[in-house]
CSV table of N, CA and C in Angstrom, one decimal:
chain,number,residue,atom,x,y,z
A,11,MET,N,13.4,-14.3,-6.3
A,11,MET,CA,13.9,-14.2,-4.4
A,11,MET,C,14.4,-12.5,-4.8
A,12,VAL,N,15.2,-12.5,-6.0
A,12,VAL,CA,16.7,-11.6,-6.1
A,12,VAL,C,15.8,-10.6,-5.7
A,13,TRP,N,14.3,-10.3,-7.3
A,13,TRP,CA,13.1,-10.1,-7.8
A,13,TRP,C,12.8,-9.0,-6.2
A,14,GLU,N,12.1,-9.4,-5.5
A,14,GLU,CA,11.6,-9.6,-3.6
A,14,GLU,C,12.6,-8.5,-3.7
A,15,ARG,N,14.0,-8.7,-2.8
A,15,ARG,CA,14.9,-7.6,-2.6
A,15,ARG,C,15.1,-6.6,-2.9
A,16,LEU,N,15.4,-6.6,-4.5
A,16,LEU,CA,15.2,-5.3,-5.0
A,16,LEU,C,14.2,-4.4,-5.3
A,17,VAL,N,13.3,-5.1,-5.3
A,17,VAL,CA,11.7,-4.5,-4.5
A,17,VAL,C,11.0,-4.0,-3.3
A,18,GLY,N,12.1,-4.5,-2.5
A,18,GLY,CA,11.9,-4.3,-0.3
A,18,GLY,C,12.9,-3.0,-0.4
A,19,VAL,N,13.7,-2.8,-1.4
A,19,VAL,CA,15.8,-2.6,-0.8
A,19,VAL,C,14.5,-0.5,-2.0
A,20,LEU,N,14.3,-1.2,-3.0
A,20,LEU,CA,13.2,0.3,-3.5
A,20,LEU,C,12.6,0.8,-3.1
A,21,ALA,N,11.4,0.1,-2.6
A,21,ALA,CA,10.1,0.1,-1.6
A,21,ALA,C,10.7,1.1,-0.1
A,22,ALA,N,11.6,0.3,0.5
A,22,ALA,CA,12.1,1.2,1.7
A,22,ALA,C,13.7,2.6,1.7
A,23,GLY,N,13.6,2.3,0.1
A,23,GLY,CA,14.6,4.2,0.0
A,23,GLY,C,13.2,5.2,-0.7
A,24,LEU,N,12.5,4.5,-1.3
A,24,LEU,CA,11.3,5.5,-2.0
A,24,LEU,C,10.6,6.1,0.3
A,25,GLY,N,10.3,4.7,0.4
A,25,GLY,CA,9.7,5.2,1.9
A,25,GLY,C,10.9,6.9,2.7
A,26,VAL,N,11.9,6.7,2.8
A,26,VAL,CA,12.9,7.0,3.5
A,26,VAL,C,12.9,7.8,2.5
A,27,LEU,N,13.3,8.8,1.1
A,27,LEU,CA,13.0,10.0,0.3
A,27,LEU,C,11.3,10.4,1.2
A,28,ALA,N,9.8,9.7,1.2
A,28,ALA,CA,8.9,10.3,1.1
A,28,ALA,C,9.4,10.8,2.9
A,29,TRP,N,10.0,10.4,3.8
A,29,TRP,CA,10.4,11.0,4.8
A,29,TRP,C,11.2,12.2,4.4
A,30,GLY,N,12.4,12.1,4.2
A,30,GLY,CA,13.3,13.0,4.2
A,30,GLY,C,12.2,14.7,3.3
A,31,LEU,N,11.7,14.6,2.1
A,31,LEU,CA,10.9,15.7,1.4
A,31,LEU,C,9.7,16.4,2.3
A,32,SER,N,8.8,15.5,3.4
A,32,SER,CA,8.3,15.8,4.0
A,32,SER,C,8.7,16.4,5.4
A,33,LEU,N,9.6,16.6,5.2
A,33,LEU,CA,10.7,17.4,6.2
A,33,LEU,C,10.6,18.7,6.4
A,34,ASP,N,10.4,19.1,4.8
A,34,ASP,CA,10.3,20.7,4.3
A,34,ASP,C,9.1,21.3,3.6
A,35,LEU,N,7.7,20.4,4.3
A,35,LEU,CA,6.7,21.2,3.8
A,35,LEU,C,6.5,22.2,5.1
A,36,PRO,N,5.5,22.5,5.2
A,36,PRO,CA,5.2,23.3,6.2
A,36,PRO,C,4.2,22.7,7.1
A,37,LYS,N,5.1,23.3,8.5
A,37,LYS,CA,4.1,22.8,9.8
A,37,LYS,C,3.0,23.5,10.0
A,38,ALA,N,2.2,22.8,10.1
A,38,ALA,CA,0.4,23.5,10.9
A,38,ALA,C,0.2,23.1,12.5
A,39,GLN,N,-0.5,23.4,12.8
A,39,GLN,CA,-1.0,23.1,14.5
A,39,GLN,C,-1.7,22.2,13.5
A,40,GLY,N,-1.9,21.0,14.6
A,40,GLY,CA,-2.7,19.6,14.4
A,40,GLY,C,-2.1,18.5,13.3
A,41,PRO,N,-2.5,17.7,12.3
A,41,PRO,CA,-2.3,17.2,11.2
A,41,PRO,C,-2.0,18.6,9.9
A,42,GLY,N,-0.7,18.4,9.3
A,42,GLY,CA,-0.5,19.4,8.5
A,42,GLY,C,-0.6,18.6,7.3
A,43,PRO,N,-0.1,19.0,5.6
A,43,PRO,CA,0.1,18.6,4.8
A,43,PRO,C,1.6,17.6,4.9
A,44,GLU,N,2.4,17.3,6.1
A,44,GLU,CA,3.0,16.1,6.1
A,44,GLU,C,2.7,15.4,6.8
A,45,LEU,N,1.9,15.0,6.9
A,45,LEU,CA,1.1,13.8,7.4
A,45,LEU,C,1.0,12.9,6.8
A,46,PHE,N,0.5,12.7,5.9
A,46,PHE,CA,0.4,11.6,4.2
A,46,PHE,C,1.7,11.3,3.8
A,47,PRO,N,2.7,12.0,3.9
A,47,PRO,CA,3.8,11.6,3.6
A,47,PRO,C,4.9,11.0,4.1
A,48,ARG,N,4.5,11.2,5.9
A,48,ARG,CA,5.1,10.8,6.1
A,48,ARG,C,3.7,8.9,7.0
A,49,ILE,N,3.2,8.3,6.8
A,49,ILE,CA,2.5,7.9,7.2
A,49,ILE,C,3.0,6.6,5.9
A,50,LEU,N,2.8,7.7,4.4
A,50,LEU,CA,3.3,6.5,3.3
A,50,LEU,C,4.7,6.1,3.7
A,51,GLY,N,5.4,7.2,4.3
A,51,GLY,CA,7.3,6.6,3.8
A,51,GLY,C,7.2,5.7,5.0
A,52,THR,N,6.3,5.3,6.2
A,52,THR,CA,6.2,4.6,7.7
A,52,THR,C,6.1,3.3,6.5
A,53,ALA,N,4.8,3.1,5.5
A,53,ALA,CA,4.9,1.9,5.4
A,53,ALA,C,5.2,1.6,4.5
A,54,LEU,N,5.7,1.8,3.4
A,54,LEU,CA,7.2,1.5,2.0
A,54,LEU,C,8.5,1.5,3.1
A,55,VAL,N,8.6,1.9,3.7
A,55,VAL,CA,10.4,2.0,4.3
A,55,VAL,C,9.6,0.1,5.0
A,56,LEU,N,8.4,-0.1,6.4
A,56,LEU,CA,8.3,-1.5,7.1
A,56,LEU,C,8.0,-2.0,5.6
A,57,GLY,N,7.6,-2.1,4.5
A,57,GLY,CA,7.0,-2.9,3.5
A,57,GLY,C,8.6,-3.4,3.2
A,58,GLY,N,9.1,-2.7,2.6
A,58,GLY,CA,10.2,-2.5,1.8
A,58,GLY,C,11.6,-3.6,2.7
A,59,LEU,N,11.1,-3.6,4.3
A,59,LEU,CA,12.1,-4.0,5.0
A,59,LEU,C,11.8,-5.5,4.5
A,60,TYR,N,10.4,-5.6,4.7
A,60,TYR,CA,10.1,-6.9,5.1
A,60,TYR,C,10.1,-7.7,3.5
A,61,LEU,N,10.0,-6.9,2.6
A,61,LEU,CA,10.3,-7.9,1.6
A,61,LEU,C,11.7,-8.6,1.3
A,62,ALA,N,12.6,-6.9,2.0
A,62,ALA,CA,14.1,-7.6,1.4
A,62,ALA,C,14.8,-8.7,2.6
A,63,TRP,N,13.9,-9.2,4.3
A,63,TRP,CA,14.2,-9.7,4.4
A,63,TRP,C,14.0,-11.2,4.7
A,64,ALA,N,12.7,-11.5,4.0
A,64,ALA,CA,11.9,-11.8,4.4
A,64,ALA,C,12.1,-13.3,3.4
A,65,ARG,N,11.9,-14.7,3.6
A,65,ARG,CA,12.0,-16.0,2.9
A,65,ARG,C,10.9,-15.8,1.7
A,66,SER,N,10.8,-16.4,0.6
A,66,SER,CA,9.9,-16.7,-0.8
A,66,SER,C,9.7,-18.0,0.0
A,67,GLU,N,8.5,-17.5,-0.3
A,67,GLU,CA,7.7,-19.4,-0.3
A,67,GLU,C,6.2,-19.5,-1.3
A,68,GLY,N,6.8,-20.1,-2.3
A,68,GLY,CA,5.6,-20.0,-3.3
A,68,GLY,C,6.0,-21.0,-4.8
A,69,PRO,N,5.7,-20.7,-5.7
A,69,PRO,CA,6.4,-22.1,-6.6
A,69,PRO,C,6.8,-21.9,-7.3
A,70,PRO,N,7.7,-22.4,-7.8
A,70,PRO,CA,8.9,-22.6,-8.6
A,70,PRO,C,8.6,-20.9,-9.7
A,71,PRO,N,10.0,-20.3,-9.9
A,71,PRO,CA,9.4,-19.2,-10.6
A,71,PRO,C,9.0,-19.4,-12.2
A,72,SER,N,8.9,-20.8,-12.8
A,72,SER,CA,8.8,-21.0,-13.6
A,72,SER,C,7.5,-21.2,-14.3
A,73,GLN,N,6.4,-22.0,-13.2
A,73,GLN,CA,5.6,-22.0,-13.0
A,73,GLN,C,4.7,-21.1,-12.2
A,74,ALA,N,5.3,-19.5,-11.1
A,74,ALA,CA,4.5,-18.3,-11.2
A,74,ALA,C,5.0,-17.0,-12.3
A,75,ALA,N,6.1,-17.9,-13.6
A,75,ALA,CA,5.9,-16.2,-14.5
A,75,ALA,C,4.5,-16.4,-15.7
A,76,GLY,N,3.7,-17.1,-15.9
A,76,GLY,CA,2.9,-16.9,-16.6
A,76,GLY,C,1.6,-16.7,-15.9
A,77,ARG,N,1.5,-16.9,-14.9
A,77,ARG,CA,0.3,-16.2,-13.8
A,77,ARG,C,0.7,-14.8,-13.2
A,78,ALA,N,2.1,-14.7,-12.9
A,78,ALA,CA,2.6,-12.9,-12.5
A,78,ALA,C,1.8,-12.3,-13.4
A,79,GLY,N,2.1,-12.0,-15.0
A,79,GLY,CA,1.9,-11.5,-16.4
A,79,GLY,C,0.4,-10.8,-15.5
A,80,VAL,N,-1.0,-12.3,-15.8
A,80,VAL,CA,-2.5,-11.9,-15.1
A,80,VAL,C,-2.5,-11.0,-14.7
A,81,LYS,N,-1.8,-11.6,-13.1
A,81,LYS,CA,-1.9,-10.7,-11.9
A,81,LYS,C,-1.9,-9.3,-12.2
A,82,ALA,N,-0.6,-9.0,-12.6
A,82,ALA,CA,-0.1,-7.7,-13.0
A,82,ALA,C,-1.4,-6.8,-13.2
A,83,ALA,N,-1.7,-7.1,-14.4
A,83,ALA,CA,-2.6,-6.3,-15.2
A,83,ALA,C,-3.5,-6.1,-14.6
A,84,LEU,N,-4.1,-7.3,-13.8
A,84,LEU,CA,-5.9,-7.5,-13.2
A,84,LEU,C,-4.5,-5.9,-12.0
A,85,LEU,N,-4.6,-6.1,-11.3
A,85,LEU,CA,-4.1,-5.2,-10.4
A,85,LEU,C,-3.5,-3.7,-11.3
A,86,LEU,N,-3.2,-3.9,-12.1
A,86,LEU,CA,-3.2,-2.1,-13.3
A,86,LEU,C,-4.7,-1.8,-13.5
A,87,LEU,N,-5.3,-3.0,-13.9
A,87,LEU,CA,-6.9,-2.4,-14.2
A,87,LEU,C,-7.4,-2.2,-12.6
A,88,LEU,N,-7.5,-2.6,-11.7
A,88,LEU,CA,-8.0,-2.3,-11.1
A,88,LEU,C,-7.9,-0.7,-10.5
A,89,PHE,N,-6.0,-0.4,-10.5
A,89,PHE,CA,-5.7,0.8,-9.2
A,89,PHE,C,-6.2,1.5,-10.7
A,90,LEU,N,-6.1,1.4,-12.2
A,90,LEU,CA,-6.4,2.7,-12.7
A,90,LEU,C,-8.2,2.9,-12.7
A,91,LEU,N,-9.1,2.3,-11.9
A,91,LEU,CA,-10.8,2.2,-12.2
A,91,LEU,C,-10.5,2.6,-10.3
A,92,ALA,N,-9.5,2.5,-9.4
A,92,ALA,CA,-9.5,3.4,-8.2
A,92,ALA,C,-10.1,4.9,-8.3
A,93,PRO,N,-10.2,5.4,-9.0
A,93,PRO,CA,-9.8,6.8,-9.1
A,93,PRO,C,-11.0,7.5,-9.0
A,94,SER,N,-12.1,6.3,-10.3
A,94,SER,CA,-13.8,6.0,-10.3
A,94,SER,C,-14.4,5.7,-9.4
A,95,LEU,N,-13.9,5.1,-8.9
A,95,LEU,CA,-14.6,4.2,-7.8
A,95,LEU,C,-14.8,5.0,-6.2
A,96,LEU,N,-13.5,6.3,-6.4
A,96,LEU,CA,-14.0,7.0,-4.8
A,96,LEU,C,-14.8,8.0,-4.8
A,97,PRO,N,-15.5,8.7,-5.4
A,97,PRO,CA,-16.4,9.7,-5.7
A,97,PRO,C,-17.7,8.6,-4.8
A,98,ARG,N,-17.4,7.4,-5.8
A,98,ARG,CA,-19.0,6.6,-5.2
A,98,ARG,C,-19.2,6.1,-4.0
A,99,LEU,N,-17.6,5.3,-3.8
A,99,LEU,CA,-18.0,4.7,-3.3
A,99,LEU,C,-16.9,4.8,-1.5
A,100,GLY,N,-16.2,6.6,-1.7
A,100,GLY,CA,-15.5,7.3,-0.9
A,100,GLY,C,-14.3,6.7,-0.5
A,101,VAL,N,-14.0,7.2,0.7
A,101,VAL,CA,-11.8,6.8,1.0
A,101,VAL,C,-12.8,5.8,1.5
A,102,ALA,N,-13.0,5.0,2.7
A,102,ALA,CA,-12.4,3.8,3.4
A,102,ALA,C,-12.9,3.3,2.2
A,103,PRO,N,-13.8,3.0,1.3
A,103,PRO,CA,-14.6,1.4,1.0
A,103,PRO,C,-13.1,1.4,-0.2
A,104,THR,N,-12.7,2.2,-0.9
A,104,THR,CA,-12.1,2.0,-2.0
A,104,THR,C,-10.8,1.7,-1.0
A,105,THR,N,-10.3,2.3,-0.1
A,105,THR,CA,-9.1,1.4,0.1
A,105,THR,C,-9.5,0.3,0.5
A,106,ALA,N,-10.1,0.1,1.5
A,106,ALA,CA,-10.5,-1.1,2.1
A,106,ALA,C,-10.8,-2.3,0.8
A,107,LEU,N,-10.9,-2.5,-0.8
A,107,LEU,CA,-11.8,-3.5,-1.5
A,107,LEU,C,-10.4,-3.2,-2.3
A,108,MET,N,-9.5,-1.7,-2.5
A,108,MET,CA,-8.5,-1.8,-3.3
A,108,MET,C,-7.4,-3.4,-2.8
A,109,ALA,N,-7.0,-2.6,-1.0
A,109,ALA,CA,-5.9,-3.4,-0.2
A,109,ALA,C,-6.8,-4.9,-0.2
A,110,GLY,N,-8.4,-5.5,-0.1
A,110,GLY,CA,-8.3,-6.5,-0.2
A,110,GLY,C,-8.1,-7.3,-2.1
A,111,ALA,N,-8.4,-6.7,-2.5
A,111,ALA,CA,-8.6,-7.4,-4.4
A,111,ALA,C,-6.2,-7.2,-4.3
A,112,GLY,N,-5.5,-6.4,-3.5
A,112,GLY,CA,-4.4,-6.8,-3.9
A,112,GLY,C,-3.3,-7.8,-3.2
A,113,THR,N,-3.9,-7.7,-2.1
A,113,THR,CA,-4.1,-8.8,-1.3
A,113,THR,C,-4.2,-10.5,-1.7
A,114,LEU,N,-5.2,-10.2,-2.2
A,114,LEU,CA,-6.0,-12.0,-3.1
A,114,LEU,C,-4.9,-12.2,-4.0
A,115,LEU,N,-5.1,-11.0,-5.2
A,115,LEU,CA,-3.9,-11.0,-6.3
A,115,LEU,C,-2.5,-11.5,-6.3
A,116,ALA,N,-2.5,-11.0,-5.2
A,116,ALA,CA,-0.9,-11.6,-3.5
A,116,ALA,C,-0.8,-12.5,-3.7
A,117,GLY,N,-1.1,-13.7,-3.9
A,117,GLY,CA,-1.9,-15.0,-3.7
A,117,GLY,C,-2.4,-15.2,-2.1
A,118,GLU,N,-2.0,-14.7,-1.1
A,118,GLU,CA,-2.3,-14.8,0.3
A,118,GLU,C,-4.3,-14.9,-0.1
A,119,GLY,N,-4.5,-16.2,1.1
A,119,GLY,CA,-6.2,-16.6,1.4
A,119,GLY,C,-6.7,-15.1,1.6
A,120,LEU,N,-8.2,-15.7,1.6
A,120,LEU,CA,-9.2,-14.7,1.9
A,120,LEU,C,-9.6,-14.0,3.3
A,121,ALA,N,-8.4,-15.3,4.3
A,121,ALA,CA,-8.9,-14.6,5.5
A,121,ALA,C,-7.6,-13.8,5.3
A,122,ARG,N,-6.5,-13.2,5.0
A,122,ARG,CA,-5.7,-12.7,4.9
A,122,ARG,C,-6.3,-10.9,4.0
A,123,ALA,N,-6.7,-11.7,3.3
A,123,ALA,CA,-7.4,-10.7,2.1
A,123,ALA,C,-8.6,-9.3,3.0
A,124,LEU,N,-9.4,-10.6,3.6
A,124,LEU,CA,-10.5,-9.6,4.4
A,124,LEU,C,-9.3,-8.9,5.8
A,125,ALA,N,-8.3,-9.5,5.9
A,125,ALA,CA,-8.1,-9.1,7.7
A,125,ALA,C,-7.5,-7.6,6.7
A,126,ALA,N,-6.4,-7.3,5.7
A,126,ALA,CA,-5.7,-6.4,4.8
A,126,ALA,C,-6.9,-4.9,4.9
A,127,ALA,N,-8.1,-6.2,4.4
A,127,ALA,CA,-9.0,-4.9,3.5
A,127,ALA,C,-9.7,-4.0,4.9
A,128,LEU,N,-10.2,-4.9,6.4
A,128,LEU,CA,-10.2,-4.6,7.3
A,128,LEU,C,-9.4,-3.3,7.6
A,129,ALA,N,-8.1,-3.7,8.0
A,129,ALA,CA,-7.2,-2.6,8.8
A,129,ALA,C,-6.9,-1.7,8.0
A,130,LEU,N,-6.7,-1.2,6.9
A,130,LEU,CA,-7.1,-0.7,5.3
A,130,LEU,C,-7.6,0.5,5.2
A,131,GLY,N,-9.0,-0.4,5.2
A,131,GLY,CA,-10.1,0.4,5.5
A,131,GLY,C,-10.1,1.6,6.7
A,132,ALA,N,-10.6,0.4,8.0
A,132,ALA,CA,-10.3,1.5,9.5
A,132,ALA,C,-9.4,2.4,9.1
A,133,LEU,N,-8.0,1.7,8.9
A,133,LEU,CA,-6.9,3.0,8.9
A,133,LEU,C,-7.3,4.4,8.5
A,134,ALA,N,-7.9,4.7,6.5
A,134,ALA,CA,-8.0,5.6,5.9
A,134,ALA,C,-9.4,5.5,6.1
A,135,TYR,N,-10.2,5.4,6.9
A,135,TYR,CA,-11.5,6.2,7.9
A,135,TYR,C,-10.4,7.0,9.0
A,136,LEU,N,-10.5,6.7,9.6
A,136,LEU,CA,-9.3,7.2,10.3
A,136,LEU,C,-8.3,8.5,10.4
A,137,VAL,N,-7.1,8.7,8.8
A,137,VAL,CA,-6.6,9.1,9.1
A,137,VAL,C,-7.5,10.2,8.8
A,138,PHE,N,-7.4,9.7,7.0
A,138,PHE,CA,-9.2,10.5,6.4
A,138,PHE,C,-10.0,11.2,6.6
A,139,VAL,N,-10.7,10.7,7.1
A,139,VAL,CA,-12.5,10.9,7.6
A,139,VAL,C,-12.5,12.1,9.1
A,140,ARG,N,-11.6,11.4,9.3
A,140,ARG,CA,-11.8,10.9,11.1
A,140,ARG,C,-11.1,12.5,12.1
A,141,LEU,N,-9.3,12.4,11.3
A,141,LEU,CA,-8.9,13.1,11.8
A,141,LEU,C,-7.9,14.4,10.2
A,142,LEU,N,-8.0,14.1,9.0
A,142,LEU,CA,-7.7,15.5,8.4
A,142,LEU,C,-9.2,16.2,7.6
A,143,GLY,N,-10.4,15.1,7.8
A,143,GLY,CA,-12.1,15.7,7.4
A,143,GLY,C,-11.9,15.7,6.2
A,144,VAL,N,-11.5,14.5,5.4
A,144,VAL,CA,-12.0,14.0,4.4
A,144,VAL,C,-13.7,13.5,4.2
A,145,PRO,N,-14.7,14.4,3.3
A,145,PRO,CA,-15.4,14.1,3.2
A,145,PRO,C,-15.9,12.1,2.8
A,146,ALA,N,-16.9,11.6,3.8
A,146,ALA,CA,-16.5,10.0,3.8
A,146,ALA,C,-17.1,9.7,2.3
C-alpha cells in the first residue's frame, strides 16, 4: 500500500512537471506541440491521484510478490515490442493492445481490459489520427 501511494505521488508529480514544461512550447493555431504533453500530464495527474488515495484490494503482499515480478517482466517485454508493432498495426490498434494487455497484467478482469483497450484506442485514434493527422 505504501508503494502504491508513492507511485501515485510520483506519477502526479511527473504529470505536473509535464504540464509545466509544456507551457514553454511554441503555440500554434489549432493543436500544437503542447497538446500531447498536456494530455499525458493530465492522465498522469489523474491516475496518480487515484493511486495515492485508492484503497488497495488484492492478495497479501507475500502472495503477490512472486507474481508481480513475472507480470512486470511481461509488461516490460510488451512495451519493448510496441515500437515494432506501431508501423504494422498503426497508432490506435497498438494503443488498444497495450492498454488491454496492461490492464490484464494489472490483475483487472477481462471486461475492464476490453473497456480500457476500447477507450484508449478510441482516444488515440481521435487525438493522433483525426486531430493531429498521424497516418493510421
